[in-house]
Each structure stands twice: as structure tokens, then as C-alpha cells.
XYZ file of N, CA and C in Angstrom:
282
model
N 1.469 -10.878 4.658
C 1.367 -10.636 3.223
C 2.575 -11.148 2.433
N 3.770 -11.049 2.994
C 4.957 -11.476 2.246
C 4.875 -12.955 1.876
N 4.328 -13.776 2.746
C 4.236 -15.211 2.482
C 3.252 -15.523 1.356
N 2.286 -14.670 1.114
C 1.286 -14.917 0.063
C 1.756 -14.452 -1.308
N 2.906 -13.795 -1.366
C 3.358 -13.213 -2.613
C 4.147 -14.124 -3.525
N 4.294 -15.384 -3.167
C 5.128 -16.289 -3.956
C 4.752 -16.281 -5.440
N 3.461 -16.294 -5.735
C 3.010 -16.330 -7.125
C 2.595 -14.951 -7.637
N 2.011 -14.142 -6.778
C 1.491 -12.846 -7.220
C 2.592 -11.832 -7.511
N 3.605 -11.770 -6.673
C 4.641 -10.742 -6.817
C 5.373 -10.833 -8.164
N 5.777 -12.023 -8.644
C 6.424 -12.079 -9.958
C 5.513 -11.582 -11.095
N 4.241 -11.875 -11.008
C 3.294 -11.409 -12.036
C 3.161 -9.887 -11.973
N 3.095 -9.346 -10.777
C 3.006 -7.890 -10.616
C 4.278 -7.234 -11.150
N 5.430 -7.823 -10.888
C 6.696 -7.278 -11.408
C 6.693 -7.256 -12.933
N 6.156 -8.322 -13.555
C 6.051 -8.360 -15.019
C 5.182 -7.209 -15.527
N 4.079 -6.957 -14.844
C 3.185 -5.868 -15.244
C 3.908 -4.519 -15.134
N 4.648 -4.335 -14.056
C 5.399 -3.090 -13.860
C 6.449 -2.941 -14.955
N 7.173 -4.034 -15.266
C 8.212 -4.000 -16.303
C 7.635 -3.654 -17.672
N 6.362 -3.990 -17.888
C 5.697 -3.677 -19.164
C 5.015 -2.310 -19.131
N 5.236 -1.566 -18.049
C 4.654 -0.218 -17.867
C 3.127 -0.230 -17.894
N 2.538 -1.325 -17.416
C 1.082 -1.403 -17.332
C 0.619 -0.627 -16.099
N -0.358 0.246 -16.247
C -0.898 0.927 -15.063
C -1.412 -0.111 -14.071
N -1.024 0.026 -12.818
C -1.346 -0.973 -11.803
C -1.835 -0.282 -10.548
N -2.937 -0.781 -9.995
C -3.520 -0.222 -8.788
C -3.844 -1.375 -7.859
N -3.437 -1.279 -6.608
C -3.711 -2.352 -5.656
C -4.533 -1.858 -4.485
N -5.505 -2.651 -4.088
C -6.335 -2.340 -2.924
C -6.103 -3.425 -1.878
N -5.895 -3.023 -0.639
C -5.696 -3.911 0.507
C -4.539 -4.873 0.260
N -4.791 -6.175 0.145
C -3.701 -7.125 -0.075
C -2.996 -6.838 -1.397
N -3.736 -6.385 -2.407
C -3.126 -6.022 -3.688
C -2.144 -4.876 -3.529
N -2.468 -3.915 -2.679
C -1.564 -2.794 -2.394
C -0.296 -3.301 -1.724
N -0.452 -4.233 -0.800
C 0.699 -4.795 -0.101
C 1.567 -5.601 -1.065
N 0.956 -6.370 -1.959
C 1.708 -7.138 -2.956
C 2.442 -6.190 -3.907
N 1.800 -5.089 -4.293
C 2.428 -4.095 -5.150
C 3.639 -3.489 -4.446
N 3.497 -3.178 -3.169
C 4.621 -2.646 -2.397
C 5.798 -3.603 -2.363
N 5.527 -4.878 -2.179
C 6.587 -5.890 -2.162
C 7.225 -5.998 -3.553
N 6.402 -6.009 -4.591
C 6.920 -6.112 -5.959
C 7.819 -4.930 -6.316
N 7.572 -3.782 -5.714
C 8.380 -2.592 -5.975
C 9.644 -2.548 -5.124
N 9.827 -3.535 -4.250
C 11.038 -3.605 -3.436
C 10.840 -3.248 -1.982
N 9.600 -2.961 -1.584
C 9.322 -2.616 -0.196
C 9.024 -3.840 0.648
N 8.746 -3.583 1.908
C 8.391 -4.644 2.855
C 7.076 -4.280 3.528
N 6.419 -5.287 4.064
C 5.194 -5.051 4.823
C 5.486 -5.253 6.300
N 4.630 -4.682 7.126
C 4.796 -4.830 8.574
C 3.424 -4.986 9.215
N 3.398 -5.752 10.293
C 2.156 -5.908 11.052
C 1.913 -4.610 11.808
N 0.695 -4.121 11.744
C 0.345 -2.881 12.429
C 0.005 -3.171 13.887
N 0.330 -2.230 14.769
C -0.037 -2.372 16.175
C -1.551 -2.481 16.293
N -2.236 -1.578 15.643
C -3.697 -1.637 15.521
C -4.003 -1.492 14.047
N -4.719 -2.428 13.496
C -5.056 -2.347 12.083
C -6.066 -1.249 11.815
N -6.388 -1.093 10.566
C -7.437 -0.149 10.157
C -8.673 -0.961 9.799
N -9.759 -0.690 10.496
C -10.986 -1.443 10.281
C -12.172 -0.491 10.328
N -12.980 -0.498 9.273
C -14.194 0.293 9.277
C -14.233 1.341 8.186
N -15.291 2.118 8.221
C -15.522 3.171 7.226
C -15.044 4.512 7.771
N -15.023 5.489 6.910
C -14.690 6.870 7.279
C -13.262 7.045 7.770
N -12.316 6.449 7.071
C -10.896 6.628 7.375
C -10.349 7.743 6.484
N -9.836 8.827 7.065
C -9.289 9.910 6.248
C -7.894 9.572 5.715
N -7.716 9.783 4.424
C -6.447 9.536 3.751
C -6.082 10.791 2.974
N -4.828 11.228 3.098
C -4.389 12.427 2.393
C -3.656 12.051 1.111
N -4.081 12.654 0.004
C -3.387 12.526 -1.274
C -2.246 13.536 -1.251
N -1.020 13.057 -1.175
C 0.135 13.938 -1.049
C 0.430 14.715 -2.322
N -0.131 14.284 -3.454
C 0.117 14.996 -4.708
C -0.798 16.201 -4.870
N -1.984 16.137 -4.263
C -2.941 17.239 -4.402
C -3.209 17.966 -3.088
N -2.911 17.305 -1.964
C -3.222 17.869 -0.659
C -4.648 17.614 -0.218
N -5.436 16.979 -1.065
C -6.839 16.705 -0.730
C -6.960 15.517 0.210
N -8.004 15.536 1.018
C -8.307 14.432 1.928
C -9.460 13.634 1.331
N -9.290 12.327 1.306
C -10.312 11.418 0.798
C -10.756 10.516 1.940
N -12.012 10.111 1.927
C -12.548 9.220 2.961
C -12.658 7.822 2.361
N -12.099 6.835 3.073
C -12.051 5.472 2.570
C -12.623 4.491 3.584
N -12.811 3.263 3.136
C -13.129 2.142 4.020
C -11.907 1.233 4.044
N -11.571 0.721 5.212
C -10.383 -0.129 5.338
C -10.666 -1.335 6.217
N -9.910 -2.416 5.944
C -9.994 -3.606 6.772
C -8.700 -4.398 6.596
N -7.648 -3.969 7.289
C -6.364 -4.653 7.169
C -5.546 -4.487 8.438
N -4.649 -5.438 8.649
C -3.785 -5.411 9.827
C -2.307 -5.292 9.480
N -2.002 -5.132 8.185
C -0.627 -4.958 7.720
C -0.555 -3.690 6.892
N 0.636 -3.120 6.789
C 0.850 -1.927 5.969
C 2.181 -2.057 5.253
N 2.323 -1.295 4.161
C 3.610 -1.209 3.486
C 4.496 -0.289 4.319
N 5.702 -0.744 4.632
C 6.652 0.055 5.404
C 7.232 1.116 4.475
N 6.794 2.364 4.651
C 7.213 3.436 3.737
C 8.723 3.646 3.756
N 9.386 3.354 4.858
C 10.835 3.524 4.942
C 11.602 2.447 4.168
N 10.920 1.370 3.782
C 11.583 0.293 3.043
C 11.465 0.474 1.533
N 10.675 1.435 1.088
C 10.485 1.638 -0.347
C 11.746 2.249 -0.967
N 12.143 1.756 -2.143
C 13.315 2.325 -2.806
C 13.066 3.776 -3.223
N 14.145 4.497 -3.499
C 14.056 5.912 -3.827
C 13.258 6.236 -5.077
N 13.104 5.269 -5.983
C 12.352 5.529 -7.213
C 10.850 5.282 -7.066
N 10.399 4.952 -5.852
C 8.971 4.718 -5.597
C 8.419 5.910 -4.829
N 7.351 6.488 -5.348
C 6.749 7.663 -4.722
C 5.515 7.278 -3.911
N 5.510 7.625 -2.662
C 4.337 7.435 -1.810
C 3.362 8.573 -2.117
N 2.115 8.235 -2.443
C 1.154 9.272 -2.828
C 0.042 9.489 -1.821
N -0.217 8.501 -0.939
C -1.320 8.615 0.011
C -0.871 8.141 1.391
N -1.353 8.818 2.434
C -1.075 8.384 3.801
C -2.353 8.457 4.637
N -2.415 7.598 5.636
C -3.529 7.635 6.595
C -3.355 8.845 7.504
N -4.417 9.573 7.714
C -4.353 10.696 8.648
C -4.548 10.237 10.082
N -4.874 8.969 10.299
C -4.951 8.440 11.655
C -3.554 8.184 12.221
N -2.675 7.582 11.423
C -1.367 7.202 11.972
C -0.196 7.449 11.020
N -0.438 8.037 9.867
C 0.632 8.331 8.904
C 1.117 7.141 8.112
N 0.457 5.992 8.255
C 0.906 4.794 7.530
C 0.568 4.910 6.052
N 1.299 4.110 5.268
C 1.091 4.048 3.819
C -0.072 3.116 3.571
């Protein structure tokens, strides 16, 4: 994902600087993580398929999602001003 961000990441940073609400799904989520100062990492086993439980850390609720990716945002690389709101209940990844 980091190699694909050459053009997308600067545009995402501009959107963030303008306080535009921004939501990323799959590669968009990874690009958003990079734009916020984080890094991505290759997963040992990716997430593929339906019925993946994800916990919303702000509400405590569990949501069921569909996923198809082999990279994740490294939650430990996110700066202190970035709040992680959801985690996979399969492996705790962001």
C-alpha cells in the first residue's frame, strides 16, 4: 500500500488539513493511515470473506463486516493524536 500512495496520500492530507470528514475502506483505509503518519504492514494471514467481527472501541458494540485485504495499518505506528476506533476481533488488527 505505501508504494501506491504517491498521488493519493497528498490529496488525503489536503482533505484532512481542510477538516473534511474522511472515511476509507480497504486500500482507502490504508492510505488514510499513511496520510495520518502511520505505516502499513503485510499481514501473516489476510482477512478474506464475510462475517468478520469488528469491535467499535467507542461504543463497545460488535459489527459484522466483509473483508478482502492482506495489509493492515500498524496501530503502534500511529501518532498520539490519531484515535483507533475499530479493531478486528479475530486478531486485534486495525
